[in-house]
């Protein structure tokens, strides 16, 4: 008995020591983490702080994907319908994150083919499918102008995003180009400086925007041989769509007797003229998970809130719907979790590693019906994991399927370790927070502590039996 006690004590001490060593060997002492590795048979082989709450970042999209599959189903599509209402035209938007200018153009072409080139009354752009905030509580204010934080709206067009580029000129100034067909205005006061000047003045590129879809670039940029790509999040999607519809009317040589309004007419006697359907749910989830698309995640969240509570979708009822769906249909209790959006962009989201692991287990157990595993990025091969430096080690390439997530100071991963045949053999969760890479003075020998930690951790996942 004494020998057994000594063995158990030694084993437990080594188990704890190995965890602490893995962290302290690579990451600063100030870094907080929750780590979990569990075999698919339920044996927890590695755990730390798994019941503490951490910002999940984009690993929250795993919850969104599972609840969407359970509630909306594979046949779900976002619908955009063009109806007539007496002399008016009503376009019912439903938050289709893939709806483009060209799709809207085709709806009006169908109207022209069916009813002619004149609209006697008004055009109504119906935004009643969603309500509440277009940007979730906890989204960092300083990134609201860039496309990965595009507002989540019922009237969504061109992914609520406009591409552009900034050119550095020989006179020390800059100019910004955006395609003229997009109704936004971008101005630049950015100065061209040397690397040394930028370093000493701490002058960075800054973007401000307003509700008129006007954007101003300030700060500094170093000389570029080619233009620097930019992506501008549309700040007022309703105004953007209004201007695009006017453009469509002009391009089709149609005549509009009235005006374009946001909302719906009082008298409703509608007739369907044309409808556009988004790609079905599996295609939307494939893009959401592989590219970590925030707009798809947030609009799906609001669509779930709309269906589950039979009222306009919002961040509030959408995230509550996710909790209720996972509880009633999957037996996953997230009552203690804090969910503010479906994308993980909000810094106010909080989940535990055990809660995320419960989602991973359910997905794995029911994957024959769910078909979610094949939508996840694969280490060194696809999606957000294709070029991640810690995933390009030859021992790891093709051996991890996971969803990554990053916010300021947070570096997360949740998914599956695969055997040599590509079948899941372990479930893992990695929450790292309060880690801030030190740029100044780093040498090649001490470069990227996080990458070195992740490489060691992922090898441990793969070698767990």
Coordinates of C-alpha atoms in Angstrom, one line a residue:
X1 CA 0.0 0.0 0.0
X2 CA 2.9 2.3 0.9
X3 CA 4.5 1.6 -2.5
X4 CA 1.2 2.4 -4.3
X5 CA 0.9 5.7 -2.4
X6 CA 4.5 6.7 -3.3
X7 CA 3.9 5.7 -7.0
X8 CA 0.6 7.7 -7.1
X9 CA 2.2 10.7 -5.4
X10 CA 5.1 10.5 -7.9
X11 CA 2.8 10.2 -10.9
X12 CA 0.6 13.1 -9.8
X13 CA 3.6 15.3 -9.1
X14 CA 5.1 14.5 -12.5
X15 CA 1.7 15.2 -14.2
X16 CA 1.4 18.6 -12.5
X17 CA 5.1 19.4 -13.1
X18 CA 4.9 18.6 -16.8
X19 CA 2.0 21.1 -17.2
X20 CA 3.8 23.8 -15.3
X21 CA 7.1 23.1 -17.2
X22 CA 5.3 23.3 -20.6
X23 CA 4.0 26.8 -19.8
X24 CA 7.0 28.3 -17.9
X25 CA 9.5 26.9 -20.4
X26 CA 8.1 29.2 -23.1
X27 CA 5.7 31.9 -21.8
X28 CA 6.1 34.7 -19.3
X29 CA 5.0 34.2 -15.7
X30 CA 2.3 36.9 -16.2
X31 CA 0.6 34.8 -18.9
X32 CA -2.7 33.1 -17.8
X33 CA -3.9 29.9 -19.5
X34 CA -6.4 27.2 -19.5
X35 CA -5.3 23.9 -21.2
X36 CA -7.1 20.7 -21.7
X37 CA -6.3 17.5 -23.6
X38 CA -8.8 14.5 -23.4
X39 CA -8.9 11.3 -25.4
X40 CA -12.1 10.6 -27.4
X41 CA -12.8 7.9 -24.9
X42 CA -13.1 10.5 -22.1
X43 CA -9.7 10.2 -20.4
X44 CA -8.5 13.6 -19.4
X45 CA -4.7 13.5 -19.7
X46 CA -3.8 17.1 -19.3
X47 CA -5.7 19.9 -17.7
X48 CA -5.2 23.3 -16.1
X49 CA -7.7 26.0 -15.1
X50 CA -10.4 24.3 -17.1
X51 CA -13.2 25.8 -15.0
X52 CA -11.9 29.4 -15.1
X53 CA -13.5 31.8 -17.5
X54 CA -11.5 33.2 -20.5
X55 CA -12.3 35.3 -23.5
X56 CA -12.9 32.6 -26.2
X57 CA -12.3 34.9 -29.2
X58 CA -13.2 33.1 -32.4
X59 CA -13.4 29.7 -30.8
X60 CA -16.9 30.9 -29.9
X61 CA -17.8 30.2 -33.5
X62 CA -17.9 26.5 -32.6
X63 CA -20.9 27.2 -30.5
X64 CA -22.5 29.2 -33.3
X65 CA -21.9 26.5 -35.8
X66 CA -23.3 23.7 -33.7
X67 CA -26.4 25.7 -32.6
X68 CA -27.1 26.8 -36.2
X69 CA -26.9 23.1 -37.4
X70 CA -29.3 22.1 -34.6
X71 CA -31.8 25.0 -35.0
X72 CA -31.7 26.2 -38.6
X73 CA -30.7 22.9 -40.4
X74 CA -28.8 22.3 -43.6
X75 CA -31.6 23.6 -45.9
X76 CA -31.5 27.0 -44.3
X77 CA -30.8 30.0 -46.5
X78 CA -31.1 33.7 -46.1
X79 CA -33.8 35.1 -48.3
X80 CA -34.0 38.5 -50.0
X81 CA -37.4 39.1 -51.6
X82 CA -38.5 41.8 -54.0
X83 CA -42.3 42.3 -53.7
X84 CA -44.7 44.8 -55.1
X85 CA -47.1 46.6 -52.8
X86 CA -49.7 48.5 -54.9
X87 CA -47.5 51.1 -56.7
X88 CA -44.5 50.5 -54.4
X89 CA -41.6 48.1 -54.4
X90 CA -40.6 46.4 -51.1
X91 CA -37.3 44.6 -50.7
X92 CA -37.3 42.4 -47.6
X93 CA -33.8 41.8 -46.3
X94 CA -33.0 39.0 -43.9
X95 CA -29.3 39.6 -43.1
X96 CA -27.9 37.6 -46.0
X97 CA -24.1 38.1 -45.4
X98 CA -23.3 36.9 -48.9
X99 CA -25.7 39.3 -50.8
X100 CA -24.0 41.4 -53.4
X101 CA -24.8 44.4 -55.6
X102 CA -25.0 42.0 -58.5
X103 CA -27.6 39.8 -56.7
X104 CA -29.7 42.9 -56.0
X105 CA -29.3 44.0 -59.7
X106 CA -30.8 40.7 -60.8
X107 CA -33.8 41.2 -58.6
X108 CA -34.5 44.5 -60.3
X109 CA -33.9 43.0 -63.7
X110 CA -36.6 40.4 -62.9
X111 CA -38.9 43.3 -62.0
X112 CA -38.2 45.1 -65.2
X113 CA -38.8 41.9 -67.3
X114 CA -42.1 41.3 -65.5
X115 CA -43.6 44.7 -64.9
X116 CA -41.6 47.1 -67.1
X117 CA -39.1 49.8 -66.4
X118 CA -41.2 52.2 -64.3
X119 CA -41.8 52.1 -60.6
X120 CA -44.7 54.5 -60.0
X121 CA -44.4 54.7 -56.2
X122 CA -41.5 54.3 -53.7
X123 CA -38.9 51.7 -53.0
X124 CA -38.9 50.4 -49.4
X125 CA -35.8 48.7 -48.0
X126 CA -37.2 46.5 -45.2
X127 CA -34.7 46.1 -42.3
X128 CA -37.2 44.7 -39.7
X129 CA -35.6 41.2 -39.6
X130 CA -33.1 42.5 -37.0
X131 CA -33.2 45.0 -34.2
X132 CA -30.9 46.4 -31.6
X133 CA -27.2 47.1 -31.8
X134 CA -25.5 46.6 -35.1
X135 CA -22.1 46.3 -33.2
X136 CA -22.1 44.2 -30.1
X137 CA -21.2 45.4 -26.7
X138 CA -17.5 44.9 -26.1
X139 CA -16.3 45.4 -29.7
X140 CA -13.1 47.4 -29.5
X141 CA -13.9 51.0 -30.8
X142 CA -10.5 51.3 -32.6
X143 CA -11.3 48.5 -35.1
X144 CA -14.8 49.4 -36.0
X145 CA -13.7 50.8 -39.3
X146 CA -12.1 47.6 -40.6
X147 CA -14.0 44.8 -42.2
X148 CA -13.6 42.0 -39.7
X149 CA -15.8 44.2 -37.4
X150 CA -18.4 45.0 -40.1
X151 CA -21.8 45.8 -38.5
X152 CA -24.3 43.0 -38.3
X153 CA -27.5 44.2 -40.1
X154 CA -30.6 43.0 -41.7
X155 CA -29.7 45.1 -44.8
X156 CA -26.3 43.6 -45.6
X157 CA -24.8 44.2 -49.0
X158 CA -21.3 43.4 -50.3
X159 CA -20.4 41.9 -46.9
X160 CA -20.7 45.4 -45.5
X161 CA -17.2 45.9 -46.7
X162 CA -15.4 47.9 -49.3
X163 CA -11.9 47.2 -50.6
X164 CA -9.4 49.9 -51.2
X165 CA -5.7 50.7 -51.2
X166 CA -3.3 53.4 -50.1
X167 CA -0.4 54.6 -52.3
X168 CA 2.7 56.4 -51.1
X169 CA 3.8 59.3 -53.2
X170 CA 7.2 60.8 -53.8
X171 CA 6.3 64.1 -52.3
X172 CA 5.8 62.6 -48.8
X173 CA 2.0 62.4 -49.2
X174 CA -0.4 59.6 -49.9
X175 CA -3.5 58.9 -51.9
X176 CA -6.3 56.4 -51.3
X177 CA -8.1 54.5 -54.1
X178 CA -11.5 52.8 -53.8
X179 CA -13.5 51.6 -56.8
X180 CA -15.8 54.4 -57.9
X181 CA -18.9 52.1 -57.9
X182 CA -18.9 52.0 -54.1
X183 CA -20.6 54.9 -52.4
X184 CA -18.1 55.7 -49.7
X185 CA -15.7 58.7 -49.4
X186 CA -12.1 58.1 -48.1
X187 CA -9.6 60.9 -47.4
X188 CA -6.0 60.7 -46.4
X189 CA -3.8 62.9 -44.3
X190 CA -1.2 60.1 -43.9
X191 CA 2.5 61.2 -44.1
X192 CA 5.2 59.1 -45.7
X193 CA 8.1 58.7 -43.3
X194 CA 11.3 56.6 -42.9
X195 CA 11.4 53.5 -40.8
X196 CA 13.5 55.3 -38.2
X197 CA 11.2 58.3 -38.0
X198 CA 8.1 56.1 -37.6
X199 CA 9.9 54.2 -34.8
X200 CA 10.9 57.3 -32.9
X201 CA 7.7 59.3 -33.3
X202 CA 5.4 56.2 -32.6
X203 CA 3.4 57.4 -35.5
X204 CA 1.0 54.8 -36.8
X205 CA -1.8 54.5 -39.4
X206 CA -5.1 55.5 -37.9
X207 CA -8.7 55.3 -39.3
X208 CA -11.7 57.2 -38.2
X209 CA -15.2 57.0 -39.8
X210 CA -18.7 58.5 -39.5
X211 CA -22.3 57.5 -40.1
X212 CA -22.2 59.0 -43.6
X213 CA -19.7 56.4 -44.7
X214 CA -16.9 58.9 -44.7
X215 CA -13.5 57.7 -43.7
X216 CA -10.3 59.6 -42.7
X217 CA -6.9 58.1 -42.6
X218 CA -4.3 59.8 -40.4
X219 CA -0.8 59.1 -39.1
X220 CA 2.2 57.7 -40.9
X221 CA 3.3 55.1 -43.3
X222 CA 6.7 54.0 -44.6
X223 CA 7.4 54.1 -48.4
X224 CA 5.8 51.2 -50.2
X225 CA 6.8 49.8 -53.6
X226 CA 3.2 48.7 -54.2
X227 CA -0.1 49.9 -52.8
X228 CA -1.1 48.7 -49.4
X229 CA -4.5 46.9 -49.4
X230 CA -7.2 48.3 -47.1
X231 CA -10.7 47.1 -46.2
X232 CA -13.3 49.6 -44.9
X233 CA -16.3 48.4 -42.9
X234 CA -19.5 50.1 -44.1
X235 CA -20.6 52.2 -41.1
X236 CA -24.2 52.9 -42.3
X237 CA -25.3 49.8 -44.3
X238 CA -28.8 51.3 -44.9
X239 CA -27.4 54.4 -46.5
X240 CA -24.9 52.3 -48.5
X241 CA -27.8 50.1 -49.8
X242 CA -29.9 53.1 -50.6
X243 CA -27.2 54.6 -52.8
X244 CA -26.6 51.3 -54.4
X245 CA -30.3 50.9 -55.3
X246 CA -30.3 54.3 -56.9
X247 CA -27.3 53.2 -58.9
X248 CA -29.1 50.0 -60.0
X249 CA -32.2 52.1 -61.1
X250 CA -29.9 54.3 -63.2
X251 CA -27.9 51.4 -64.7
X252 CA -31.1 49.6 -65.8
X253 CA -32.6 52.8 -67.2
X254 CA -35.5 52.5 -64.9
X255 CA -37.7 55.4 -63.7
X256 CA -38.6 55.8 -60.0
X257 CA -41.7 58.0 -59.4
X258 CA -41.1 58.3 -55.6
X259 CA -38.2 57.9 -53.2
X260 CA -36.2 55.2 -51.4
X261 CA -37.1 54.7 -47.8
X262 CA -35.9 52.4 -45.0
X263 CA -38.8 50.4 -43.5
X264 CA -42.1 49.1 -44.9
X265 CA -45.3 50.8 -46.2
X266 CA -48.3 51.0 -43.9
X267 CA -50.7 49.3 -46.3
X268 CA -49.6 45.7 -47.0
X269 CA -50.9 44.0 -50.1
X270 CA -47.7 42.4 -51.4
X271 CA -46.9 40.1 -54.3
X272 CA -43.6 38.3 -54.8
X273 CA -41.8 39.2 -58.0
X274 CA -38.3 37.8 -57.4
X275 CA -36.3 36.1 -54.6
X276 CA -32.6 35.6 -54.0
X277 CA -31.4 32.8 -51.7
X278 CA -28.0 32.7 -50.1
X279 CA -25.8 29.6 -50.1
X280 CA -27.2 27.0 -47.8
X281 CA -26.1 26.7 -44.2
X282 CA -23.2 24.1 -44.8
X283 CA -21.6 26.5 -47.3
X284 CA -22.0 29.5 -44.9
X285 CA -20.5 27.5 -42.0
X286 CA -17.6 26.3 -44.2
X287 CA -16.6 29.9 -44.9
X288 CA -17.4 31.0 -41.3
X289 CA -15.1 28.4 -39.8
X290 CA -12.3 28.2 -42.3
X291 CA -12.0 32.0 -42.8
X292 CA -13.2 32.9 -39.3
X293 CA -15.9 35.2 -40.9
X294 CA -17.4 37.4 -38.2
X295 CA -20.3 38.8 -40.2
X296 CA -21.6 35.3 -41.1
X297 CA -21.3 34.3 -37.4
X298 CA -23.1 37.4 -36.1
X299 CA -25.9 37.3 -38.8
X300 CA -26.5 33.6 -38.2
X301 CA -26.7 34.4 -34.4
X302 CA -29.4 37.0 -35.0
X303 CA -31.2 34.7 -37.4
X304 CA -31.3 32.1 -34.7
X305 CA -32.7 34.7 -32.2
X306 CA -35.4 35.6 -34.7
X307 CA -36.5 32.0 -35.3
X308 CA -36.2 30.8 -31.7
X309 CA -38.0 33.7 -30.1
X310 CA -40.3 34.6 -33.0
X311 CA -39.3 38.2 -33.0
X312 CA -36.7 40.4 -34.7
X313 CA -33.2 39.0 -34.2
X314 CA -30.6 40.8 -32.0
X315 CA -27.3 40.1 -30.3
X316 CA -29.2 39.7 -27.0
X317 CA -31.8 37.1 -28.2
X318 CA -29.4 35.5 -30.6
X319 CA -26.9 34.6 -27.9
X320 CA -29.6 33.5 -25.5
X321 CA -31.0 31.3 -28.3
X322 CA -27.5 29.7 -28.7
X323 CA -27.6 28.8 -25.0
X324 CA -31.1 27.5 -25.1
X325 CA -30.6 25.5 -28.2
X326 CA -27.4 23.8 -26.9
X327 CA -29.2 23.1 -23.6
X328 CA -32.4 21.6 -25.0
X329 CA -31.0 19.9 -28.1
X330 CA -27.5 18.9 -27.0
X331 CA -27.7 18.8 -23.2
X332 CA -24.8 21.4 -23.0
X333 CA -25.3 23.8 -20.0
X334 CA -23.9 27.3 -20.8
X335 CA -25.9 29.1 -18.2
X336 CA -22.8 30.5 -16.4
X337 CA -21.2 31.6 -19.7
X338 CA -21.1 35.1 -20.9
X339 CA -22.1 35.4 -24.6
X340 CA -22.4 38.8 -26.2
X341 CA -22.1 37.9 -29.9
X342 CA -21.8 34.9 -32.1
X343 CA -18.4 35.7 -33.6
X344 CA -16.2 36.0 -30.5
X345 CA -15.2 39.5 -31.4
X346 CA -16.5 41.0 -28.2
X347 CA -14.0 41.2 -25.3
X348 CA -17.0 40.6 -22.9
X349 CA -17.5 37.0 -24.0
X350 CA -16.4 34.4 -21.4
X351 CA -16.3 30.6 -21.6
X352 CA -14.4 27.9 -19.7
X353 CA -12.3 25.2 -21.4
X354 CA -14.7 22.6 -20.1
X355 CA -17.7 24.3 -21.8
X356 CA -15.9 24.5 -25.1
X357 CA -14.8 20.8 -24.7
X358 CA -18.4 19.8 -24.2
X359 CA -19.2 21.3 -27.6
X360 CA -16.3 19.5 -29.2
X361 CA -17.4 16.2 -27.7
X362 CA -21.0 16.6 -29.0
X363 CA -19.8 17.5 -32.5
X364 CA -17.5 14.5 -32.6
X365 CA -20.2 12.1 -31.3
X366 CA -22.8 13.3 -33.7
X367 CA -20.6 14.2 -36.7
X368 CA -22.3 11.7 -39.0
X369 CA -25.4 13.9 -38.8
X370 CA -23.8 17.3 -38.2
X371 CA -20.9 17.1 -40.7
X372 CA -19.0 19.9 -38.9
X373 CA -15.6 18.3 -38.6
X374 CA -14.8 18.6 -42.3
X375 CA -15.5 22.3 -42.1
X376 CA -12.7 23.0 -39.6
X377 CA -9.3 24.3 -40.8
X378 CA -6.5 21.7 -40.9
X379 CA -3.0 22.4 -39.6
X380 CA -0.7 23.6 -42.3
X381 CA -3.3 22.9 -45.0
X382 CA -6.4 25.0 -45.0
X383 CA -8.2 28.0 -43.6
X384 CA -6.8 30.1 -40.8
X385 CA -4.4 27.2 -39.8
X386 CA -2.7 27.0 -43.3
X387 CA 0.0 29.5 -42.6
X388 CA 0.0 29.6 -38.7
X389 CA 3.7 29.1 -37.9
X390 CA 3.2 26.6 -35.1
X391 CA 1.1 24.5 -37.4
X392 CA 3.7 24.2 -40.1
X393 CA 6.0 21.8 -38.2
X394 CA 6.1 18.6 -40.3
X395 CA 5.1 16.6 -37.2
X396 CA 1.9 18.7 -36.9
X397 CA 0.9 19.3 -40.5
X398 CA -2.4 17.5 -41.2
X399 CA -2.7 16.2 -37.6
X400 CA -4.8 19.0 -36.1
X401 CA -8.4 20.1 -37.0
X402 CA -9.3 23.2 -34.9
X403 CA -10.8 26.7 -34.7
X404 CA -8.4 29.4 -33.8
X405 CA -9.2 32.6 -31.9
X406 CA -7.3 35.8 -31.2
X407 CA -8.0 39.0 -29.4
X408 CA -5.7 41.6 -27.8
X409 CA -3.6 39.4 -25.6
X410 CA -5.5 36.2 -26.2
X411 CA -4.3 33.3 -28.4
X412 CA -6.7 30.4 -28.4
X413 CA -7.3 27.1 -30.2
X414 CA -9.9 24.4 -29.8
X415 CA -10.3 21.2 -31.8
X416 CA -9.1 17.7 -32.4
X417 CA -5.8 15.9 -32.6
X418 CA -5.8 13.3 -35.4
X419 CA -4.2 10.0 -35.8
X420 CA -2.1 9.1 -38.9
X421 CA -5.3 8.2 -40.8
X422 CA -6.8 11.6 -40.1
X423 CA -9.3 10.4 -37.5
X424 CA -9.8 12.3 -34.2
X425 CA -8.2 10.7 -31.2
X426 CA -8.0 13.6 -28.8
X427 CA -10.0 16.8 -28.0
X428 CA -8.1 19.8 -26.8
X429 CA -8.7 23.4 -25.7
X430 CA -6.0 26.1 -25.5
X431 CA -6.9 29.5 -23.9
X432 CA -3.9 31.8 -23.6
X433 CA -4.4 35.4 -22.4
X434 CA -2.4 38.3 -21.1
X435 CA 0.5 37.3 -23.5
X436 CA 1.9 40.3 -25.4
X437 CA 4.9 39.5 -27.7
X438 CA 7.9 41.7 -27.1
X439 CA 9.2 43.1 -30.3
X440 CA 12.2 45.1 -29.0
X441 CA 15.4 43.3 -28.7
X442 CA 14.2 39.8 -29.6
X443 CA 16.9 37.6 -31.2
X444 CA 16.4 34.8 -33.6
X445 CA 17.2 32.4 -30.7
X446 CA 14.4 33.8 -28.6
X447 CA 11.9 34.5 -31.3
X448 CA 8.2 33.8 -30.9
X449 CA 7.8 32.2 -27.5
X450 CA 4.1 31.6 -28.3
X451 CA 5.0 29.7 -31.4
X452 CA 7.4 27.5 -29.5
X453 CA 4.9 26.8 -26.8
X454 CA 2.1 26.0 -29.3
X455 CA 4.4 23.6 -31.2
X456 CA 5.3 21.7 -28.1
X457 CA 1.6 21.7 -27.0
X458 CA 0.3 20.4 -30.3
X459 CA 3.0 17.7 -30.4
X460 CA 1.8 16.6 -27.0
X461 CA -1.8 16.5 -28.3
X462 CA -0.8 14.3 -31.3
X463 CA 1.3 12.0 -29.1
X464 CA -1.4 11.5 -26.5
X465 CA -3.0 8.0 -26.6

